[in-house]
Amino acid sequence: MELKPTPYRPFKWGPHYTTMGIRDMPWDEWIELDNQMQSFYYIKKHRIATRGNKVVKILPDRPGIVRSARHSAIELVHELSDYMSKRFPDAFTVKRAASGHILSINLVLVGETLDLPPPLAPKGSTKMREVSIPEAEEAMRVAAMLTQDDLILMVEGFDGRYYFQGGAVCVSGFWRMRDKIGLTLDEIHIQGHVPQYEEKLQQSMDRYFRRLAVEKPISRVTYFFQVIPQKSVRAPLDTASQSAAEPVVANDSIVDPEELAWSVTTNGNEESFVHGHPISPDNPPVVRAENLRLRGERQSLRRLPLSGAIAFTVRTYLVPLEDIAKEPGVPARMANTLRNWPEDVRKYKENGLFEDVMLEFLDRAVEKQRMEGGEAYVKDPGQGYPF
Ligand code: HEM
């Protein structure tokens, strides 16, 4: 797989506005795949082997509150297998039954074949079969290996609110599934202290979730920053290393040196992490430009046609700040965005951890681009900017 990760740089000139930031998503852009696929695969495999139900979980029915996501898990793994094999036929091949449903999927890039559970309903029928929680969790483990994304299932409760009822959340970096699973959309964001959630986002998000139509999927892009450990040799995610090939019981830092899955250097130990923001590590890390990463997220939302649950996907892109420094116009836009953060956004996104180092570095990069006659101040580079 030669394809490079999409360079999302969601930085706008001018004042900060808190909005949902969603756009319609063409159907063939549901899930992206690129040359980091193998690294993600090994990291996820390691996380599932070492974290089990902390990273893949389906909640049961909660009487009077909300139904289980177990049916949606089966539907999701079939939808994903079908999509990935059609969209990326060189990377995924499937074996189908005579009736057309997928029996197994071959991950060509890593040489593994995974069996799928029987489909949720026979072709042409809407009558869903019985599904157990272990079967649904196995389906989510398979689904996790098919994408670079984290996968979340939101189910509408009897009160009309959406509940986080299941997921395969292996590489979320700065929040843990165990702290959020079972909560409603509102509780997730309020307990995470998302800035201006109640004033600017809550109502529109609730409305969007209730109305999201099967044929109208949406996506959004957002960003965070992360400090990773100091080290002399960089191990970028697009070079799945030999050591990562046998990772199941290996050390986290060997499998995942950039701390994609959990941000130890920025947020401290995963087990003793205290849920919620702002960032508050026990020992603030040493921050240098070379160990700063942009943590971009591309998220998608679509309603699954049979079970009606909403599948929320999150693909994370870790990009060295040093690489961004070379991109025409981006350091200037990024520095402008940081300088325009309202105080609550600043506290949420960096809490005094790395802003000074980052701004100094970006300003130098802007100056270098200017001196070299480059386009240091491209305000609108087109191509769907700022996504
Ligand atoms: C239209 C859909 C959604 C919108 C507009 C939205 C918006 C946001 C925003 C604005 C933030 C703060 C970070 C940022 O600047 O992006 C955030 C954080 C977060 N969102 Fe969402 N969100 C959506 C859906 C979801 C769903 C379905 C989940 C389900 C798990 C979720 C889980 C989270 C989590 C875990 C965080 C981090 C909170 C923390 O820092 O602890 N979001 N979201």
Coordinates of C-alpha atoms and ligand atoms in Angstrom, one line a residue:
M1 CA 0.0 0.0 0.0
E2 CA 1.7 3.1 -1.3
L3 CA -1.0 5.7 -0.5
K4 CA 0.2 8.4 2.0
P5 CA -2.1 9.5 4.8
T6 CA -4.4 12.3 3.9
P7 CA -2.8 15.6 5.1
Y8 CA -5.6 17.0 7.1
R9 CA -4.6 20.4 8.5
P10 CA -7.8 21.9 9.9
F11 CA -6.4 25.3 10.8
K12 CA -8.3 28.4 9.7
W13 CA -7.2 32.0 9.8
G14 CA -9.0 34.4 12.0
P15 CA -11.2 34.1 15.1
H16 CA -12.1 30.7 16.7
Y17 CA -15.7 29.5 16.3
T18 CA -17.0 26.5 18.1
T19 CA -19.2 24.5 15.6
M20 CA -19.9 20.9 14.9
G21 CA -17.7 21.2 11.8
I22 CA -19.5 18.5 9.9
R23 CA -19.8 18.0 6.2
D24 CA -21.6 15.5 3.9
M25 CA -19.5 12.5 3.2
P26 CA -19.5 10.9 -0.3
W27 CA -20.2 7.2 0.3
D28 CA -16.9 6.0 -1.2
E29 CA -15.0 8.0 1.4
W30 CA -16.4 6.2 4.5
I31 CA -13.1 4.6 5.5
E32 CA -9.6 5.6 4.4
L33 CA -6.6 3.2 4.1
D34 CA -3.0 4.2 3.6
N35 CA 0.6 3.1 4.1
Q36 CA 0.3 3.1 7.9
M37 CA -2.2 0.2 7.7
Q38 CA 0.3 -2.4 8.9
S39 CA 1.5 -0.4 11.9
F40 CA -2.1 0.2 13.0
Y41 CA -2.8 -3.5 12.6
Y42 CA 0.1 -4.6 14.8
I43 CA -0.7 -1.9 17.4
K44 CA -4.4 -2.9 17.6
K45 CA -3.5 -6.5 17.7
H46 CA -1.2 -5.8 20.7
R47 CA -3.8 -3.7 22.4
I48 CA -6.5 -6.3 22.1
A49 CA -4.2 -9.1 23.3
T50 CA -3.0 -7.1 26.3
R51 CA -6.1 -5.0 27.2
G52 CA -9.0 -7.3 26.2
N53 CA -12.4 -5.9 27.2
K54 CA -10.9 -2.6 28.1
V55 CA -10.6 -1.9 24.3
V56 CA -13.3 -4.1 22.8
K57 CA -16.7 -4.3 24.5
I58 CA -20.4 -4.6 23.8
L59 CA -22.8 -3.8 26.6
P60 CA -26.0 -5.9 27.1
D61 CA -29.6 -4.7 27.0
R62 CA -30.2 -2.2 29.8
P63 CA -34.0 -2.7 30.5
G64 CA -36.0 0.5 30.3
I65 CA -32.9 2.5 29.2
V66 CA -31.4 1.2 25.9
R67 CA -30.9 -2.0 23.9
S68 CA -27.6 -3.7 23.5
A69 CA -25.3 -3.0 20.5
R70 CA -24.8 -6.7 19.8
H71 CA -26.8 -6.8 16.6
S72 CA -25.1 -3.6 15.3
A73 CA -21.7 -5.2 15.9
I74 CA -22.6 -8.1 13.5
E75 CA -24.0 -5.6 11.0
L76 CA -21.0 -3.4 11.2
V77 CA -18.4 -6.1 10.5
H78 CA -20.4 -7.2 7.4
E79 CA -20.8 -3.6 6.2
L80 CA -17.1 -2.9 6.7
S81 CA -15.9 -6.2 5.0
D82 CA -18.1 -5.5 2.0
Y83 CA -17.0 -1.8 1.8
M84 CA -13.2 -2.5 2.3
S85 CA -13.1 -5.3 -0.2
K86 CA -14.8 -3.2 -2.9
R87 CA -13.0 0.0 -2.2
F88 CA -9.5 -1.5 -1.7
P89 CA -9.5 -4.8 -3.7
D90 CA -5.7 -5.1 -3.6
A91 CA -5.7 -5.0 0.2
F92 CA -8.8 -7.1 1.0
T93 CA -10.4 -10.1 -0.7
V94 CA -13.5 -11.9 0.5
K95 CA -15.0 -15.3 0.2
R96 CA -18.8 -15.3 -0.2
A97 CA -21.5 -17.8 0.3
A98 CA -23.8 -18.7 -2.7
S99 CA -26.4 -16.3 -1.3
G100 CA -23.9 -13.5 -1.5
H101 CA -23.0 -12.8 2.2
I102 CA -19.3 -12.7 3.2
L103 CA -17.9 -15.8 4.9
S104 CA -14.3 -14.6 5.5
I105 CA -12.0 -11.7 4.6
N106 CA -8.4 -11.9 3.7
L107 CA -6.1 -9.1 4.9
V108 CA -3.6 -9.2 2.0
L109 CA -1.2 -6.7 3.5
V110 CA -0.6 -8.8 6.6
G111 CA -1.4 -12.2 5.3
E112 CA -4.3 -13.0 7.7
T113 CA -7.7 -14.4 7.0
L114 CA -10.6 -13.7 9.4
D115 CA -13.9 -15.5 9.6
L116 CA -17.1 -13.5 9.8
P117 CA -20.1 -14.4 11.9
P118 CA -23.3 -15.3 9.9
P119 CA -25.1 -12.1 8.7
L120 CA -27.7 -10.4 10.9
A121 CA -30.6 -11.2 8.6
P122 CA -30.9 -13.4 5.5
K123 CA -30.7 -11.5 2.2
G124 CA -33.8 -9.5 1.5
S125 CA -35.1 -9.9 5.1
T126 CA -35.2 -7.4 7.9
K127 CA -35.8 -10.0 10.6
M128 CA -32.7 -10.0 12.8
R129 CA -31.3 -13.3 14.3
E130 CA -30.3 -13.8 17.9
V131 CA -26.8 -12.6 18.8
S132 CA -24.8 -13.2 22.0
I133 CA -22.5 -10.7 23.6
P134 CA -19.3 -12.9 23.1
E135 CA -20.3 -13.3 19.4
A136 CA -20.8 -9.6 19.0
E137 CA -17.4 -8.9 20.8
E138 CA -15.7 -11.3 18.4
A139 CA -17.3 -9.5 15.5
M140 CA -15.9 -6.2 16.8
R141 CA -12.4 -7.6 17.2
V142 CA -12.5 -8.6 13.5
A143 CA -13.9 -5.2 12.5
A144 CA -11.1 -3.5 14.4
M145 CA -8.5 -5.3 12.3
L146 CA -10.0 -4.2 9.0
T147 CA -9.5 -0.5 9.5
Q148 CA -7.1 2.0 11.0
D149 CA -10.1 3.6 12.7
D150 CA -11.5 3.2 16.2
L151 CA -15.1 2.1 16.0
I152 CA -18.0 3.1 18.2
L153 CA -21.6 2.1 18.3
M154 CA -24.2 4.6 19.5
V155 CA -27.7 3.2 20.1
E156 CA -30.9 5.3 20.6
G157 CA -32.3 4.8 24.1
F158 CA -36.0 4.7 25.1
D159 CA -35.6 8.4 26.1
G160 CA -34.5 9.4 22.6
R161 CA -30.9 10.0 23.7
Y162 CA -27.9 8.2 22.1
Y163 CA -25.9 5.8 24.3
F164 CA -22.3 4.5 23.7
Q165 CA -23.2 0.8 23.8
G166 CA -20.2 -0.8 22.3
G167 CA -16.9 -0.3 20.4
A168 CA -13.4 -1.3 19.5
V169 CA -11.5 1.7 20.8
C170 CA -7.8 0.7 20.6
V171 CA -5.9 3.8 19.7
S172 CA -7.8 6.7 21.3
G173 CA -4.7 8.1 22.8
F174 CA -6.0 10.4 25.5
W175 CA -9.4 8.9 26.7
R176 CA -10.2 5.4 27.8
M177 CA -13.3 3.5 26.6
R178 CA -13.9 2.2 30.1
D179 CA -14.6 5.8 31.3
K180 CA -17.1 6.6 28.6
I181 CA -18.9 3.4 27.6
G182 CA -22.5 3.3 28.7
L183 CA -22.8 7.1 28.8
T184 CA -25.0 9.3 26.6
L185 CA -23.6 11.6 23.9
D186 CA -24.1 14.5 26.3
E187 CA -22.5 12.8 29.3
I188 CA -19.5 11.9 27.3
H189 CA -18.8 15.5 26.3
I190 CA -19.8 17.1 29.5
Q191 CA -17.7 14.8 31.6
G192 CA -14.8 15.4 29.2
H193 CA -15.1 19.1 29.7
V194 CA -15.4 19.8 26.0
P195 CA -15.3 23.6 25.8
Q196 CA -18.6 25.4 25.1
Y197 CA -20.4 22.0 24.7
E198 CA -23.6 23.0 26.4
E199 CA -23.7 26.5 24.9
K200 CA -22.8 25.8 21.3
L201 CA -22.9 22.0 20.5
Q202 CA -25.3 20.0 22.6
Q203 CA -28.6 21.0 20.9
S204 CA -27.4 20.6 17.3
M205 CA -25.6 17.4 18.1
D206 CA -28.7 15.8 19.7
R207 CA -30.8 16.9 16.8
Y208 CA -28.3 15.6 14.3
F209 CA -28.1 12.2 15.9
R210 CA -31.9 11.8 15.9
R211 CA -32.3 12.8 12.3
L212 CA -29.2 11.2 10.7
A213 CA -30.5 9.4 7.6
V214 CA -29.0 6.1 6.4
E215 CA -28.2 7.6 3.0
K216 CA -26.6 10.9 4.4
P217 CA -23.4 10.0 6.2
I218 CA -21.2 12.8 7.5
S219 CA -17.6 13.4 8.5
R220 CA -15.6 15.9 10.6
V221 CA -12.0 16.6 11.2
T222 CA -10.5 17.8 14.5
Y223 CA -7.1 18.0 16.1
F224 CA -5.1 17.7 19.3
F225 CA -1.4 17.8 20.0
Q226 CA 0.8 15.3 21.8
V227 CA 4.3 15.2 23.3
I228 CA 6.0 11.9 22.6
P229 CA 9.2 10.5 24.3
Q230 CA 12.6 11.9 23.4
K231 CA 14.5 9.5 21.3
S232 CA 17.3 9.5 18.8
V233 CA 15.8 7.4 16.0
R234 CA 12.3 8.2 14.7
A235 CA 10.1 5.2 13.9
P236 CA 7.3 6.7 11.8
L237 CA 4.0 4.8 11.5
D238 CA 4.5 4.1 7.8
T239 CA 7.4 1.7 8.4
A240 CA 5.9 -1.2 10.2
S241 CA 9.0 -2.6 11.8
Q242 CA 10.0 -6.3 12.2
S243 CA 9.8 -5.9 15.9
A244 CA 6.2 -5.0 15.5
A245 CA 5.5 -8.1 13.6
E246 CA 5.6 -10.3 16.7
P247 CA 4.0 -7.9 19.1
V248 CA 1.3 -9.7 21.0
V249 CA 3.0 -9.8 24.4
A250 CA 5.8 -7.3 23.7
N251 CA 6.3 -4.1 25.5
D252 CA 4.0 -1.1 24.6
S253 CA 6.9 1.1 23.8
I254 CA 8.4 -1.4 21.3
V255 CA 5.1 -1.9 19.4
D256 CA 4.0 1.7 19.6
P257 CA 7.0 4.0 20.0
E258 CA 5.0 7.1 19.0
E259 CA 2.4 6.5 21.6
L260 CA -0.5 6.4 19.2
A261 CA -2.6 4.1 21.3
W262 CA -2.0 5.8 24.7
S263 CA -0.2 9.1 25.3
V264 CA 2.0 8.1 28.3
T265 CA 4.4 11.0 27.9
T266 CA 1.6 13.6 27.7
N267 CA -1.1 12.1 30.0
G268 CA 0.8 9.7 32.3
N269 CA 0.1 6.0 32.9
E270 CA -3.0 4.6 31.3
E271 CA -4.0 2.6 34.3
S272 CA -3.8 5.4 36.8
F273 CA -5.2 8.1 34.4
V274 CA -7.9 10.2 36.0
H275 CA -10.7 10.6 33.5
G276 CA -11.3 14.1 32.1
H277 CA -9.4 17.1 31.0
P278 CA -7.4 19.3 31.1
I279 CA -4.2 17.5 30.5
S280 CA -2.5 16.9 33.8
P281 CA 0.4 14.5 33.8
D282 CA 2.1 13.6 37.1
N283 CA 5.5 14.6 35.7
P284 CA 5.2 17.2 32.9
P285 CA 7.3 16.0 29.9
V286 CA 10.3 17.7 28.5
V287 CA 9.0 19.4 25.4
R288 CA 11.1 20.0 22.3
A289 CA 9.9 20.6 18.8
E290 CA 11.1 17.2 17.7
N291 CA 8.9 15.3 20.1
L292 CA 5.7 17.2 19.3
R293 CA 3.0 15.7 17.2
L294 CA -0.1 17.0 15.6
R295 CA -2.8 14.4 16.5
G296 CA -5.4 14.9 13.8
E297 CA -8.7 13.0 13.8
R298 CA -11.0 12.3 10.9
Q299 CA -14.4 11.1 12.2
S300 CA -17.4 9.7 10.3
L301 CA -21.0 9.1 11.3
R302 CA -23.4 6.8 9.5
R303 CA -26.6 5.0 10.5
L304 CA -26.6 1.3 10.0
P305 CA -29.6 0.4 7.9
L306 CA -30.8 -2.8 9.7
S307 CA -30.1 -2.2 13.4
G308 CA -30.5 1.6 13.3
A309 CA -27.4 2.2 15.5
I310 CA -25.0 5.0 14.5
A311 CA -21.5 3.8 13.7
F312 CA -18.9 6.5 14.7
T313 CA -15.4 6.0 13.3
V314 CA -12.2 7.8 14.3
R315 CA -9.0 7.7 12.3
T316 CA -6.1 9.3 14.1
Y317 CA -3.1 10.8 12.2
L318 CA 0.1 11.5 14.1
V319 CA 2.2 14.0 12.3
P320 CA 5.6 15.3 13.4
L321 CA 5.7 19.0 13.9
E322 CA 9.0 19.0 12.0
D323 CA 7.2 17.7 8.9
I324 CA 4.5 20.3 9.2
A325 CA 7.2 23.0 9.3
K326 CA 8.0 22.2 5.7
E327 CA 4.5 22.4 4.3
P328 CA 3.9 25.7 2.5
G329 CA 1.6 28.0 4.5
V330 CA 0.7 25.5 7.2
P331 CA 2.9 26.7 10.1
A332 CA 1.5 30.2 9.7
R333 CA -2.1 29.0 9.7
M334 CA -1.4 26.7 12.6
A335 CA 0.2 29.5 14.7
N336 CA -2.6 31.8 13.9
T337 CA -5.1 29.2 15.1
L338 CA -3.3 28.7 18.4
R339 CA -3.1 32.5 19.0
N340 CA -6.8 32.8 18.4
W341 CA -7.8 30.0 20.9
P342 CA -10.2 31.3 23.5
E343 CA -9.0 30.6 27.1
D344 CA -11.2 27.5 27.6
V345 CA -10.1 25.9 24.4
R346 CA -6.4 26.6 25.3
K347 CA -6.9 25.0 28.6
Y348 CA -8.6 21.9 27.1
K349 CA -6.1 21.5 24.2
E350 CA -2.7 22.1 25.9
N351 CA -3.0 23.5 29.5
G352 CA 0.4 25.2 29.6
L353 CA 2.2 22.1 28.4
F354 CA 3.7 23.0 25.0
E355 CA 2.3 26.1 23.5
D356 CA 5.4 28.3 24.0
V357 CA 7.7 25.7 22.4
M358 CA 5.3 25.1 19.5
L359 CA 4.7 28.8 18.7
E360 CA 8.4 29.6 18.8
F361 CA 9.1 26.7 16.4
L362 CA 6.2 27.6 14.1
D363 CA 7.2 31.2 13.9
R364 CA 10.8 30.2 12.9
A365 CA 9.3 27.9 10.2
V366 CA 7.2 30.7 8.9
E367 CA 10.3 33.0 8.7
K368 CA 12.3 30.3 7.0
Q369 CA 9.6 29.8 4.4
R370 CA 9.4 33.6 3.8
M371 CA 13.2 33.9 3.5
E372 CA 13.2 31.1 0.9
G373 CA 10.6 32.9 -1.1
G374 CA 7.9 30.3 -0.4
E375 CA 4.3 30.9 0.2
A376 CA 4.4 31.3 4.0
Y377 CA 1.0 33.0 4.2
V378 CA -1.3 31.0 1.9
K379 CA -4.7 31.9 3.3
D380 CA -6.9 29.5 1.4
P381 CA -5.1 26.6 -0.3
G382 CA -8.3 25.3 -1.8
Q383 CA -8.9 21.5 -2.1
G384 CA -11.7 21.5 0.5
Y385 CA -9.7 23.7 2.9
P386 CA -9.6 23.6 5.9
F387 CA -10.1 19.8 5.9
Ligands
HEM1 C1 -21.5 15.1 15.4 C2 -20.8 14.4 16.2 C3 -19.8 14.9 17.2 C4 -19.3 16.2 17.4 C5 -19.7 17.4 16.7 C6 -18.4 16.1 18.5 C7 -17.7 17.2 19.1 C8 -16.6 17.1 19.9 C9 -15.8 18.2 20.3 C10 -15.9 19.6 19.8 C11 -14.8 17.7 21.1 C12 -13.7 18.5 21.7 C13 -12.5 18.2 20.9 C14 -12.5 18.9 19.6 O1 -12.2 20.1 19.5 O2 -12.9 18.2 18.6 C15 -15.1 16.3 21.3 C16 -14.4 15.4 22.2 C17 -14.8 14.1 22.4 N1 -15.8 13.4 21.8 FE1 -17.1 14.1 20.4 N2 -18.3 14.8 19.0 C18 -19.2 14.1 18.2 C19 -19.5 12.7 18.4 C20 -18.9 11.9 19.3 C21 -19.3 10.6 19.6 C22 -20.4 9.8 18.9 C23 -18.5 10.1 20.6 C24 -18.7 8.7 21.2 C25 -17.8 8.2 21.9 C26 -17.6 11.2 21.0 C27 -16.6 11.2 22.0 C28 -15.8 12.2 22.3 C29 -14.7 12.0 23.2 C30 -14.4 10.8 24.0 C31 -14.1 13.3 23.3 C32 -12.9 13.6 24.2 C33 -13.4 14.1 25.5 C34 -12.4 14.2 26.5 O3 -11.5 15.1 26.2 O4 -12.4 13.5 27.5 N3 -17.9 12.3 20.2 N4 -16.3 16.0 20.6

